[in-house]
Short mmCIF file of C-alpha atoms and ligand atoms in Angstrom, two decimals:
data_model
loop_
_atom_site.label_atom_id
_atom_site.label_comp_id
_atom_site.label_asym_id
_atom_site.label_seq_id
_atom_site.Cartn_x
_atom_site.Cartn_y
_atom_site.Cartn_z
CA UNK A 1 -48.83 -113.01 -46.32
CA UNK A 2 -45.00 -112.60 -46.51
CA UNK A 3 -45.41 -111.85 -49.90
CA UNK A 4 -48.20 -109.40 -49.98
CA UNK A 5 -45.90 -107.18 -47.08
CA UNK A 6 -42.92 -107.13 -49.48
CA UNK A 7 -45.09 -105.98 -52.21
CA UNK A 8 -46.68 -103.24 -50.30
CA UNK A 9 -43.16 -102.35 -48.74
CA UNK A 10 -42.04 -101.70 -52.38
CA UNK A 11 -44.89 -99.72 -53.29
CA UNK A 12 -43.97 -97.74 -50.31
CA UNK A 13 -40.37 -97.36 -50.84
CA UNK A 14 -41.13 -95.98 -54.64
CA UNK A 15 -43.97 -93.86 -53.30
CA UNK A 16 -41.64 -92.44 -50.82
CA UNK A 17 -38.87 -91.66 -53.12
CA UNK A 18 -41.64 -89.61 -55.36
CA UNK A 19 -42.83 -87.83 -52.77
CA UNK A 20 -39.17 -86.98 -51.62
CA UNK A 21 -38.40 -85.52 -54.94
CA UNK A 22 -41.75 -83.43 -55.07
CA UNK A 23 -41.54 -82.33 -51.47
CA UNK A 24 -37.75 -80.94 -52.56
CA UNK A 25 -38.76 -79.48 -55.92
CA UNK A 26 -41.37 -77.39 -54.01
CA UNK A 27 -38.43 -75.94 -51.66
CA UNK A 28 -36.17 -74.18 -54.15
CA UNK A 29 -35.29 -70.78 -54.48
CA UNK A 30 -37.37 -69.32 -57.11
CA UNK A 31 -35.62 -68.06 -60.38
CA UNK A 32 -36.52 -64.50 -59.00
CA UNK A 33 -34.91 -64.67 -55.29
CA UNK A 34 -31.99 -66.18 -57.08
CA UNK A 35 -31.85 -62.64 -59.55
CA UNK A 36 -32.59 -60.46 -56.35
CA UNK A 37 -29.67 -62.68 -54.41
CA UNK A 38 -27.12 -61.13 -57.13
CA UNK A 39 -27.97 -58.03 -57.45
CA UNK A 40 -27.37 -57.95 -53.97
CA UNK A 41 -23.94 -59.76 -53.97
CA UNK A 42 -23.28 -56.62 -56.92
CA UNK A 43 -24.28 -53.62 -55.17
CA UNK A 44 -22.51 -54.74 -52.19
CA UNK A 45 -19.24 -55.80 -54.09
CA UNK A 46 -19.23 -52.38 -55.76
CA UNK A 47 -19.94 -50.54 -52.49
CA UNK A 48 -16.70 -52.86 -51.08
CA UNK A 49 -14.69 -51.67 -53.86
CA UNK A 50 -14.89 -48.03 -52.71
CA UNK A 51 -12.72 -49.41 -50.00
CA UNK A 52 -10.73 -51.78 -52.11
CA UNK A 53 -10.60 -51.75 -55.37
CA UNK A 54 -9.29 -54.92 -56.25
CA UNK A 55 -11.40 -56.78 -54.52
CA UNK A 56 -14.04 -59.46 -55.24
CA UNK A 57 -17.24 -60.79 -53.22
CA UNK A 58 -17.98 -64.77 -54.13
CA UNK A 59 -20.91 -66.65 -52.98
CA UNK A 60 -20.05 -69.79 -50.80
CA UNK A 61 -22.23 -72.10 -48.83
CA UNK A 62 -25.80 -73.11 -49.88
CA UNK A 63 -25.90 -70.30 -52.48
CA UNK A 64 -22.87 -71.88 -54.28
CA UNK A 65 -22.99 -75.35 -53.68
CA UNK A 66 -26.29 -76.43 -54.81
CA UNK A 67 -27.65 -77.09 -51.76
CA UNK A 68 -29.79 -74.37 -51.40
CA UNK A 69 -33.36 -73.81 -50.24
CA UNK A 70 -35.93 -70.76 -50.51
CA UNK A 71 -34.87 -68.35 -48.58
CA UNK A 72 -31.66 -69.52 -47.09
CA UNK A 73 -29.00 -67.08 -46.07
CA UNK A 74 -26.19 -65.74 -48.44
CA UNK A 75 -22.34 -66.27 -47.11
CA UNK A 76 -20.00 -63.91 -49.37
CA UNK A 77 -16.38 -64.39 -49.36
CA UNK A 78 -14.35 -61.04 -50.16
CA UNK A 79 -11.07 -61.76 -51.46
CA UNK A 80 -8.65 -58.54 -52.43
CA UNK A 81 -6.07 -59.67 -55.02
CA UNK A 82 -3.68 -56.61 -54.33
CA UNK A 83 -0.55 -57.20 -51.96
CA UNK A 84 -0.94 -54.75 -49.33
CA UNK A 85 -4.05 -54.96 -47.56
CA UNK A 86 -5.80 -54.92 -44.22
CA UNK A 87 -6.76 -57.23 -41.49
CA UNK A 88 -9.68 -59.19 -41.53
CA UNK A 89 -10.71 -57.43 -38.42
CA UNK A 90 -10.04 -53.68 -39.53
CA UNK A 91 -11.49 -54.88 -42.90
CA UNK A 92 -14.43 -56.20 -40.60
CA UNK A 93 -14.95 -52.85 -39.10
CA UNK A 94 -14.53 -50.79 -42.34
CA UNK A 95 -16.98 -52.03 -44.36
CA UNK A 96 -19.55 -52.63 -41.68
CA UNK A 97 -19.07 -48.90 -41.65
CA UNK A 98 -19.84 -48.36 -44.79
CA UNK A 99 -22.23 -50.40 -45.22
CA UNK A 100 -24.14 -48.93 -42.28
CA UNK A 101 -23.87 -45.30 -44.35
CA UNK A 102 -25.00 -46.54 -47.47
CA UNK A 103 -27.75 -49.44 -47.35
CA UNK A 104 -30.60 -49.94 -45.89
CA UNK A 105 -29.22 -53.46 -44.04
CA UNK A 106 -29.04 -53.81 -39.92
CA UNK A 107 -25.23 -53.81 -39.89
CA UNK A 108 -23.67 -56.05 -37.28
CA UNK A 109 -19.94 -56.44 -37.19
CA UNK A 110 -18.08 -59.44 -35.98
CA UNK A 111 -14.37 -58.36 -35.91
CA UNK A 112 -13.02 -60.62 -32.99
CA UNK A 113 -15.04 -63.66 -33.97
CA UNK A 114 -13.08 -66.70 -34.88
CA UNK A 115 -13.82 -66.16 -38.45
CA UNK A 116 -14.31 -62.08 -38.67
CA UNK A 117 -17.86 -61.18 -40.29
CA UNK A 118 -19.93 -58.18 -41.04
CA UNK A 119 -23.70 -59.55 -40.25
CA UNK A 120 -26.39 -57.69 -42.52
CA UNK A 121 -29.70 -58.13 -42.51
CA UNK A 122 -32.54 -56.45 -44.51
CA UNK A 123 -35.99 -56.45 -43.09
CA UNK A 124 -38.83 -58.37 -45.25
CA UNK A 125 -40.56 -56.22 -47.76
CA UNK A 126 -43.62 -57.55 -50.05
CA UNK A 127 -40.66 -58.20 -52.77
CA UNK A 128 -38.85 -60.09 -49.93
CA UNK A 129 -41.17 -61.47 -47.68
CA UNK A 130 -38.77 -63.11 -45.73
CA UNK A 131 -35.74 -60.29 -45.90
CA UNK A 132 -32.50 -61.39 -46.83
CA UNK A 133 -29.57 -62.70 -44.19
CA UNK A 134 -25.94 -62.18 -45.34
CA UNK A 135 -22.03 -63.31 -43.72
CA UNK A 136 -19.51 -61.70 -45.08
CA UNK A 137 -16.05 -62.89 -44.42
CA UNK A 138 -12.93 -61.95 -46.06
CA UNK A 139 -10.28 -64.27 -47.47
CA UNK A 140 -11.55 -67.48 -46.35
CA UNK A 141 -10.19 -69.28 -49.31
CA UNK A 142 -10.44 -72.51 -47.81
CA UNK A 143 -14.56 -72.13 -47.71
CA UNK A 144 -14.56 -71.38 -51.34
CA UNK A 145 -12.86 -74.39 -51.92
CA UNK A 146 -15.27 -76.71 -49.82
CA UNK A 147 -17.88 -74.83 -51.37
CA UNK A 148 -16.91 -76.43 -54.84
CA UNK A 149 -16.20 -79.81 -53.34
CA UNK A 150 -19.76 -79.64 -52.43
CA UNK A 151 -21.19 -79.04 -55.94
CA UNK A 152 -18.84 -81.25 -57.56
CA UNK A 153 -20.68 -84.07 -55.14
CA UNK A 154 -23.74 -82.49 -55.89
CA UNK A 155 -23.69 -82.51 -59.55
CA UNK A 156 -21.69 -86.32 -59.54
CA UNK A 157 -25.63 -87.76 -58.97
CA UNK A 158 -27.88 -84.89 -58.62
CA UNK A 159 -30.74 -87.01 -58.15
CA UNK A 160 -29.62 -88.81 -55.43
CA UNK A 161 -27.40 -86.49 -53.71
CA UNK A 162 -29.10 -83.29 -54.17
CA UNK A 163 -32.58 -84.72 -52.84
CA UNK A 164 -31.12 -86.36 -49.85
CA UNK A 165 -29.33 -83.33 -48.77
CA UNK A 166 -31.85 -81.03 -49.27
CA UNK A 167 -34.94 -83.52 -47.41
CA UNK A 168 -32.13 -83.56 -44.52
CA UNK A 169 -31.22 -79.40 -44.47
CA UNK A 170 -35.35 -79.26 -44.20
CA UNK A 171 -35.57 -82.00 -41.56
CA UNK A 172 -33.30 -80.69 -39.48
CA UNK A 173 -34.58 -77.35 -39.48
CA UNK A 174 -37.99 -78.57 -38.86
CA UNK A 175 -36.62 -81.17 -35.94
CA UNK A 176 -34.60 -78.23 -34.76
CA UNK A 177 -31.44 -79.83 -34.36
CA UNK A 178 -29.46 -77.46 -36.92
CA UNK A 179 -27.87 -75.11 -34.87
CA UNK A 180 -23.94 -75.00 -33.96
CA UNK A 181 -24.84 -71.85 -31.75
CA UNK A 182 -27.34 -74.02 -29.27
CA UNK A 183 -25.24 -77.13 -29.58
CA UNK A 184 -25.92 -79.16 -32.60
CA UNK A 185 -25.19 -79.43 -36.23
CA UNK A 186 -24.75 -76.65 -39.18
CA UNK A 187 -26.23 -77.99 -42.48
CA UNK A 188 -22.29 -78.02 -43.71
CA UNK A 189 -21.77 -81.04 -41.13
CA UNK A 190 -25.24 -82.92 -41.92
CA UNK A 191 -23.97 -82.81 -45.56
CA UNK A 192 -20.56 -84.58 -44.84
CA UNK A 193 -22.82 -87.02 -43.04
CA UNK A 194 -24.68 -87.70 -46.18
CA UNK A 195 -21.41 -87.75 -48.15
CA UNK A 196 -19.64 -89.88 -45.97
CA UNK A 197 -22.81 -92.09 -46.03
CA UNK A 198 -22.91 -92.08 -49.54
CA UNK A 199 -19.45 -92.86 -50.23
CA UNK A 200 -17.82 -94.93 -47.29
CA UNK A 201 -20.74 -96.89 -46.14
CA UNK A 202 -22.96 -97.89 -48.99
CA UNK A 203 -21.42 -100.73 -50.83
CA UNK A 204 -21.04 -100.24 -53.93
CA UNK A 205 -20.71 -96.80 -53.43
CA UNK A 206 -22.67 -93.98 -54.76
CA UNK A 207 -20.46 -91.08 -54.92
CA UNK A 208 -16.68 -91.67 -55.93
CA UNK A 209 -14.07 -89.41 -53.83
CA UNK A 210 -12.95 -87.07 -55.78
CA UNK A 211 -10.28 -86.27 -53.16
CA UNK A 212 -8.43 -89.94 -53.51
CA UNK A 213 -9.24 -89.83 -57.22
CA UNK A 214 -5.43 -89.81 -59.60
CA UNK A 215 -5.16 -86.35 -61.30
CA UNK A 216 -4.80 -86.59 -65.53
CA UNK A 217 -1.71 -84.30 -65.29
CA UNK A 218 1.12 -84.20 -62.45
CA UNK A 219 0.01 -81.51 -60.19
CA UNK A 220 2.64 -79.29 -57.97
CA UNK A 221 2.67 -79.12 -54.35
CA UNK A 222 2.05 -75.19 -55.05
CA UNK A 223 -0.82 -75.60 -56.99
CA UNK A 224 -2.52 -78.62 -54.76
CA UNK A 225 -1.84 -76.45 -51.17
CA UNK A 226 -3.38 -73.91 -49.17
CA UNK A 227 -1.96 -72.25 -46.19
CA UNK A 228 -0.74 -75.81 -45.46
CA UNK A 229 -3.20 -77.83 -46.56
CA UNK A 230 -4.15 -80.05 -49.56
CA UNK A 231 -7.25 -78.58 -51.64
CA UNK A 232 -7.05 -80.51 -54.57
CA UNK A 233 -9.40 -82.82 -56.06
CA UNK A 234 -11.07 -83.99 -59.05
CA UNK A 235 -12.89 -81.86 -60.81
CA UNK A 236 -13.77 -82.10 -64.20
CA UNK A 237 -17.32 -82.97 -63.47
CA UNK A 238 -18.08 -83.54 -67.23
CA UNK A 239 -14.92 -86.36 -67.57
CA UNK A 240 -16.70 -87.29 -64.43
CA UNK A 241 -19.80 -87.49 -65.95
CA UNK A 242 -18.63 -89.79 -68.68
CA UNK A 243 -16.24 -91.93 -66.50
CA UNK A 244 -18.38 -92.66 -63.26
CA UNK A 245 -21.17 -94.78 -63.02
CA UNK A 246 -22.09 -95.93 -59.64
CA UNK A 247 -22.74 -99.57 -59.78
CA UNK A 248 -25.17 -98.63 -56.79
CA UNK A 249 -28.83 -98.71 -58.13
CA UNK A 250 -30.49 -97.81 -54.33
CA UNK A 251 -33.27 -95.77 -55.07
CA UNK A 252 -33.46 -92.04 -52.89
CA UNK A 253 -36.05 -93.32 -50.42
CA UNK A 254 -34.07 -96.74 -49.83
CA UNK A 255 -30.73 -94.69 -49.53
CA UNK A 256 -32.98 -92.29 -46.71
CA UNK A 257 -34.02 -94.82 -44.64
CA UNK A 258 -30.49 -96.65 -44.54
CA UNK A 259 -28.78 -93.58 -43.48
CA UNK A 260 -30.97 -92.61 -40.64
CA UNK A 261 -30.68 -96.43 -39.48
CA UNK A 262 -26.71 -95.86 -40.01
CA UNK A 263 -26.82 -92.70 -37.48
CA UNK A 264 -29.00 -93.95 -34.94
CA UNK A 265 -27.46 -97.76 -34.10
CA UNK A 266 -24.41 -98.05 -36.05
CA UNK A 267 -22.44 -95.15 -36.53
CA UNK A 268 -19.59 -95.63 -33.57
CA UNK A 269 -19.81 -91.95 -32.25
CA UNK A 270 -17.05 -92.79 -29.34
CA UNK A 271 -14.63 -93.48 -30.77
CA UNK A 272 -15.40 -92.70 -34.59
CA UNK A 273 -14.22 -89.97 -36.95
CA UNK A 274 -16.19 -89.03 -40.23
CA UNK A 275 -13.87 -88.26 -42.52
CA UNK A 276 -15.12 -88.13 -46.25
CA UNK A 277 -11.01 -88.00 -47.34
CA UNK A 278 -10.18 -90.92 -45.68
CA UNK A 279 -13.09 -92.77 -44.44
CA UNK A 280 -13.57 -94.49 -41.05
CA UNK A 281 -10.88 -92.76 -38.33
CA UNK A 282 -10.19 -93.16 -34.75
CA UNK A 283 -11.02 -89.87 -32.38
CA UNK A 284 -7.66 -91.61 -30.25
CA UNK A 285 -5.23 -91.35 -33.92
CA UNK A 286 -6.42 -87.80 -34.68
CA UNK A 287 -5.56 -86.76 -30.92
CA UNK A 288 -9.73 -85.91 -30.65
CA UNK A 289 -10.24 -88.35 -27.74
CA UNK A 290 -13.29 -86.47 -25.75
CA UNK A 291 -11.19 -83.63 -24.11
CA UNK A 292 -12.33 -82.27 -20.31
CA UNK A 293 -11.49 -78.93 -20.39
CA UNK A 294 -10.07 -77.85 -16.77
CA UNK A 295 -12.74 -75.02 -15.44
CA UNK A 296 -14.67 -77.01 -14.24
CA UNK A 297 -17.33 -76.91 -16.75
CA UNK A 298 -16.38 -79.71 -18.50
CA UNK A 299 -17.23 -78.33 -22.29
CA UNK A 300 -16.43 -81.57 -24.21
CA UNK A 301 -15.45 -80.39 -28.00
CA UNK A 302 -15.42 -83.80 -29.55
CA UNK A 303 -18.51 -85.51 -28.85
CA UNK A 304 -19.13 -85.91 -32.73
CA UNK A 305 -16.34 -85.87 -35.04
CA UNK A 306 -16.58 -84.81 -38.38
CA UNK A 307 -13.16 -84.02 -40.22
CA UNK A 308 -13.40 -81.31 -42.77
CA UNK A 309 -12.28 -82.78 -46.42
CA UNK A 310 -9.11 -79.95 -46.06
CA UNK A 311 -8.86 -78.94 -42.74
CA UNK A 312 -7.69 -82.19 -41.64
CA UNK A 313 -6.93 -80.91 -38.13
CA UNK A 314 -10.44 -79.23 -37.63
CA UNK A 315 -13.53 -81.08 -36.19
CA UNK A 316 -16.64 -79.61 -38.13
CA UNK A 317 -18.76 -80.85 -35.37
CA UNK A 318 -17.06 -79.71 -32.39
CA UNK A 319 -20.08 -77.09 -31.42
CA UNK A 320 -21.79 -80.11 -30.76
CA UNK A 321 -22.35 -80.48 -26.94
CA UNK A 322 -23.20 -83.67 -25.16
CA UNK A 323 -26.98 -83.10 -25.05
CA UNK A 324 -27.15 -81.81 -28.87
CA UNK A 325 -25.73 -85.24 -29.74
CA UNK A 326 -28.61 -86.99 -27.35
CA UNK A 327 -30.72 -84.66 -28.93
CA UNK A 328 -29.51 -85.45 -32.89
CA UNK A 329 -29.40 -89.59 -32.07
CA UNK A 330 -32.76 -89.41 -30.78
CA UNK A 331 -34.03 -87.98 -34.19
CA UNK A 332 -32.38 -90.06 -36.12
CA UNK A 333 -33.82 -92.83 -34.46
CA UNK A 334 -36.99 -90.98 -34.51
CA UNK A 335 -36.91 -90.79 -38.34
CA UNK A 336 -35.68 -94.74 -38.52
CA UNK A 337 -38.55 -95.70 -36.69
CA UNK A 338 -41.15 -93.61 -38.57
CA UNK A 339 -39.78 -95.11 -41.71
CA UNK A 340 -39.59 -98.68 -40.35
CA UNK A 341 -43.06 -98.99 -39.20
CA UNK A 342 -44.50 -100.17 -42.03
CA UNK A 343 -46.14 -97.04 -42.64
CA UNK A 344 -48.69 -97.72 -45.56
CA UNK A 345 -48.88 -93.51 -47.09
CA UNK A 346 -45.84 -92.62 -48.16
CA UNK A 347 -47.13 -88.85 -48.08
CA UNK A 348 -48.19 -89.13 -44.28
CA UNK A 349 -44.62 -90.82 -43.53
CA UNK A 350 -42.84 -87.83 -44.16
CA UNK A 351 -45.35 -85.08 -43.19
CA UNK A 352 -44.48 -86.78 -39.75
CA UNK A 353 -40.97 -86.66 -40.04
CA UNK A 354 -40.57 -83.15 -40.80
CA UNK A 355 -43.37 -82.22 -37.90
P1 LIG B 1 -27.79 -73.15 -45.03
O1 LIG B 1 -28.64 -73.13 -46.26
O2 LIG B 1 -28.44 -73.85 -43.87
O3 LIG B 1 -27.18 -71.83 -44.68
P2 LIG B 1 -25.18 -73.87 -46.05
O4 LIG B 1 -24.97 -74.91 -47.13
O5 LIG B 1 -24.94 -72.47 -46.42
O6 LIG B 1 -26.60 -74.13 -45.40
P3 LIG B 1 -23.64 -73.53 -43.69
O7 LIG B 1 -23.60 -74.50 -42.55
O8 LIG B 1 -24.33 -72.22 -43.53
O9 LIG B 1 -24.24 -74.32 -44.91
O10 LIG B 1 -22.17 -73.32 -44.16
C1 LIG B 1 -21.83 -72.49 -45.23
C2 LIG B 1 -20.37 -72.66 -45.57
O11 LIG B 1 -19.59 -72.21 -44.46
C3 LIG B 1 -19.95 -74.09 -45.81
O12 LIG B 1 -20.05 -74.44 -47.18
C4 LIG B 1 -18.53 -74.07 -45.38
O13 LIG B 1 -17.73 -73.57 -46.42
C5 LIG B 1 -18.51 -73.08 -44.25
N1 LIG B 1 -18.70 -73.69 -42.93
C6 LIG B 1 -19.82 -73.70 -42.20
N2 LIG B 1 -19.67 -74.33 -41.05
C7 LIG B 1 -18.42 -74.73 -41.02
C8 LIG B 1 -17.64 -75.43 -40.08
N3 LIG B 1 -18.11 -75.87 -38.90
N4 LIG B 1 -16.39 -75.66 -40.42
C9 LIG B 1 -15.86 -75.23 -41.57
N5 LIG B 1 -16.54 -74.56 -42.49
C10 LIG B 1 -17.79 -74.31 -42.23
MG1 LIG B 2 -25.44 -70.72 -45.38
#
């Protein structure tokens, strides 16, 4: 009896994992929205240049980090190499002017946001049947960087990494809970999550940290920092490549199921810190105890912390209110009991996870 369950819990497991990777495969961006995606990111850089001639406009986020699903939405960095130069706010306002003249994109400017951004959006078209959303910021260097971090984790175990992530962006679209505007998580903090996962919980590990890892030539503080902080990390994926093998041999749907069983009983949200630098911190040593604010409204910012690899001092996750975190425990445990019930279709499994 015993043995007959283990054997159909394996078959299960390796079904699982091949549907995973089939059920990703099906959800990239075709080679076509990828082409339309940069001629885009062109036009508008040469439009931007009218402006300021020395300037650039980089993909970050999904689009540059190899994370990225059909139809996600583009973030563009503009960074202007010449000395002089604007505010991010009059900046902001300038080229959401222009760009209001000259394209055909719903032009919303963001100039007293936290992080200025023009908003544009193009409606769908039979070309672009779901129209095309697109940030742009300007100088926010430190993105860029996190953005490359990202792929460099992405391409360590691309198999591995790159399906989890992606069957967890989709998931938490489809469950809803991916939303720092109505209290939960952006896909940027559910793919810590799975890094941290990956890297400081799994023994052996999967994914090596690239932050922690020595450098193969003395680096200078000038090179390594960043208005203050440390960027640097390793990465020459292809030395990589060669050098790391993780002695972890999980397979994709084992690694799944672990991780959602992590997040729903043992993660210590309290008092715990996510930190894919350093591992395992204390909220009380980082000074992110749950604060009270004092109107009344008690607006706790800490709930779930989530360090950023190089804004140390920054909690990812700190749009995360009270009942998004209820809400976000609850589907993890959701998805650990869905895959713990001995389910016998690994197919039917996930159609109800994503439902
Ligand atoms: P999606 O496909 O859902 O848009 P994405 O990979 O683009 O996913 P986002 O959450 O949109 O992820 O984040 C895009 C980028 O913006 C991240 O790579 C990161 O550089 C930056 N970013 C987003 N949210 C935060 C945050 N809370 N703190 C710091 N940087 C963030
Ligand atoms: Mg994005």
């Amino acid at each position: 009896q015993q043995q007959r369950r283990l054997i159909s819990r394996q078959r299960f497991i390796q079904d699982f994992s091949q549907c995973l990777f089939e059920f990703v495969v099906q959800l990239l961006p075709t080679t076509e929205e990828m082409a339309v995606k940069e001629d885009v990111r062109k036009l508008l850089e040469r439009l931007i240049r009218t402006i300021e001639p020395d300037s650039r406009l980089l993909s970050f986020g999904s689009s540059a980090n190899g994370f990225s699903l059909k139809n996600s939405d583009m973030d563009l960095c503009c960074l202007i190499d010449s000395g002089e130069r604007l505010s991010a706010a009059d900046l902001v306002t300038m080229v959401g002017d222009l760009l209001e003249r000259e394209t055909k994109f719903h032009v919303k400017p963001l100039p007293h946001a936290r992080i200025p951004i023009v908003k544009l959006n193009l409606d769908p078209s039979p070309a672009l049947p779901f129209g095309i959303a697109c940030d742009i910021g300007f100088e926010n260097r430190l993105a860029l960087e996190n953005t490359r971090l990202l792929m460099c984790y992405a391409s360590v175990d691309p198999a591995r990494v790159r399906t989890m992530v992606l069957f967890l962006k989709v998931w938490s679209k489809r469950r809803k809970i991916n939303s720092p505007y109505k209290g939960t998580l952006s896909s940027y903090g559910y793919v810590l999550l799975v890094i941290y996962f990956l890297m400081h919980v799994k023994t052996p590990p999967v994914l090596p940290n690239l932050q922690q890892m020595p450098p193969l030539r003395p680096i200078s503080e000038e090179e390594s920092h960043l208005n203050g902080y440390n960027i640097w990390f390793f990465d020459d994926i292809e030395l990589l490549r060669q050098r790391w093998k993780s002695a972890n041999t999980d397979t994709v749907a084992e690694l799944l199921i672990d991780f959602f069983k992590f997040y729903s009983r043992d993660f210590a949200y309290n008092t715990a810190v996510a930190s894919i630098r350093a591992g395992l911190l204390k909220k009380e040593d980082k000074g992110w105890a749950t604060e009270q604010s004092d109107i009344g409204t008690s607006r706790e910012r800490n709930r779930l912390c989530i360090e950023d690899p190089f804004e140390t001092d920054f909690n990812v996750a700190r749009c995360v209110t009270k009942d998004g975190l209820y809400t976000i425990r609850g589907e993890f445990m959701r998805a650990s009991r869905i895959l713990q019930s001995r389910p016998d279709r690994a197919i039917l499994a996930l159609a109800q996870l994503c439902e």
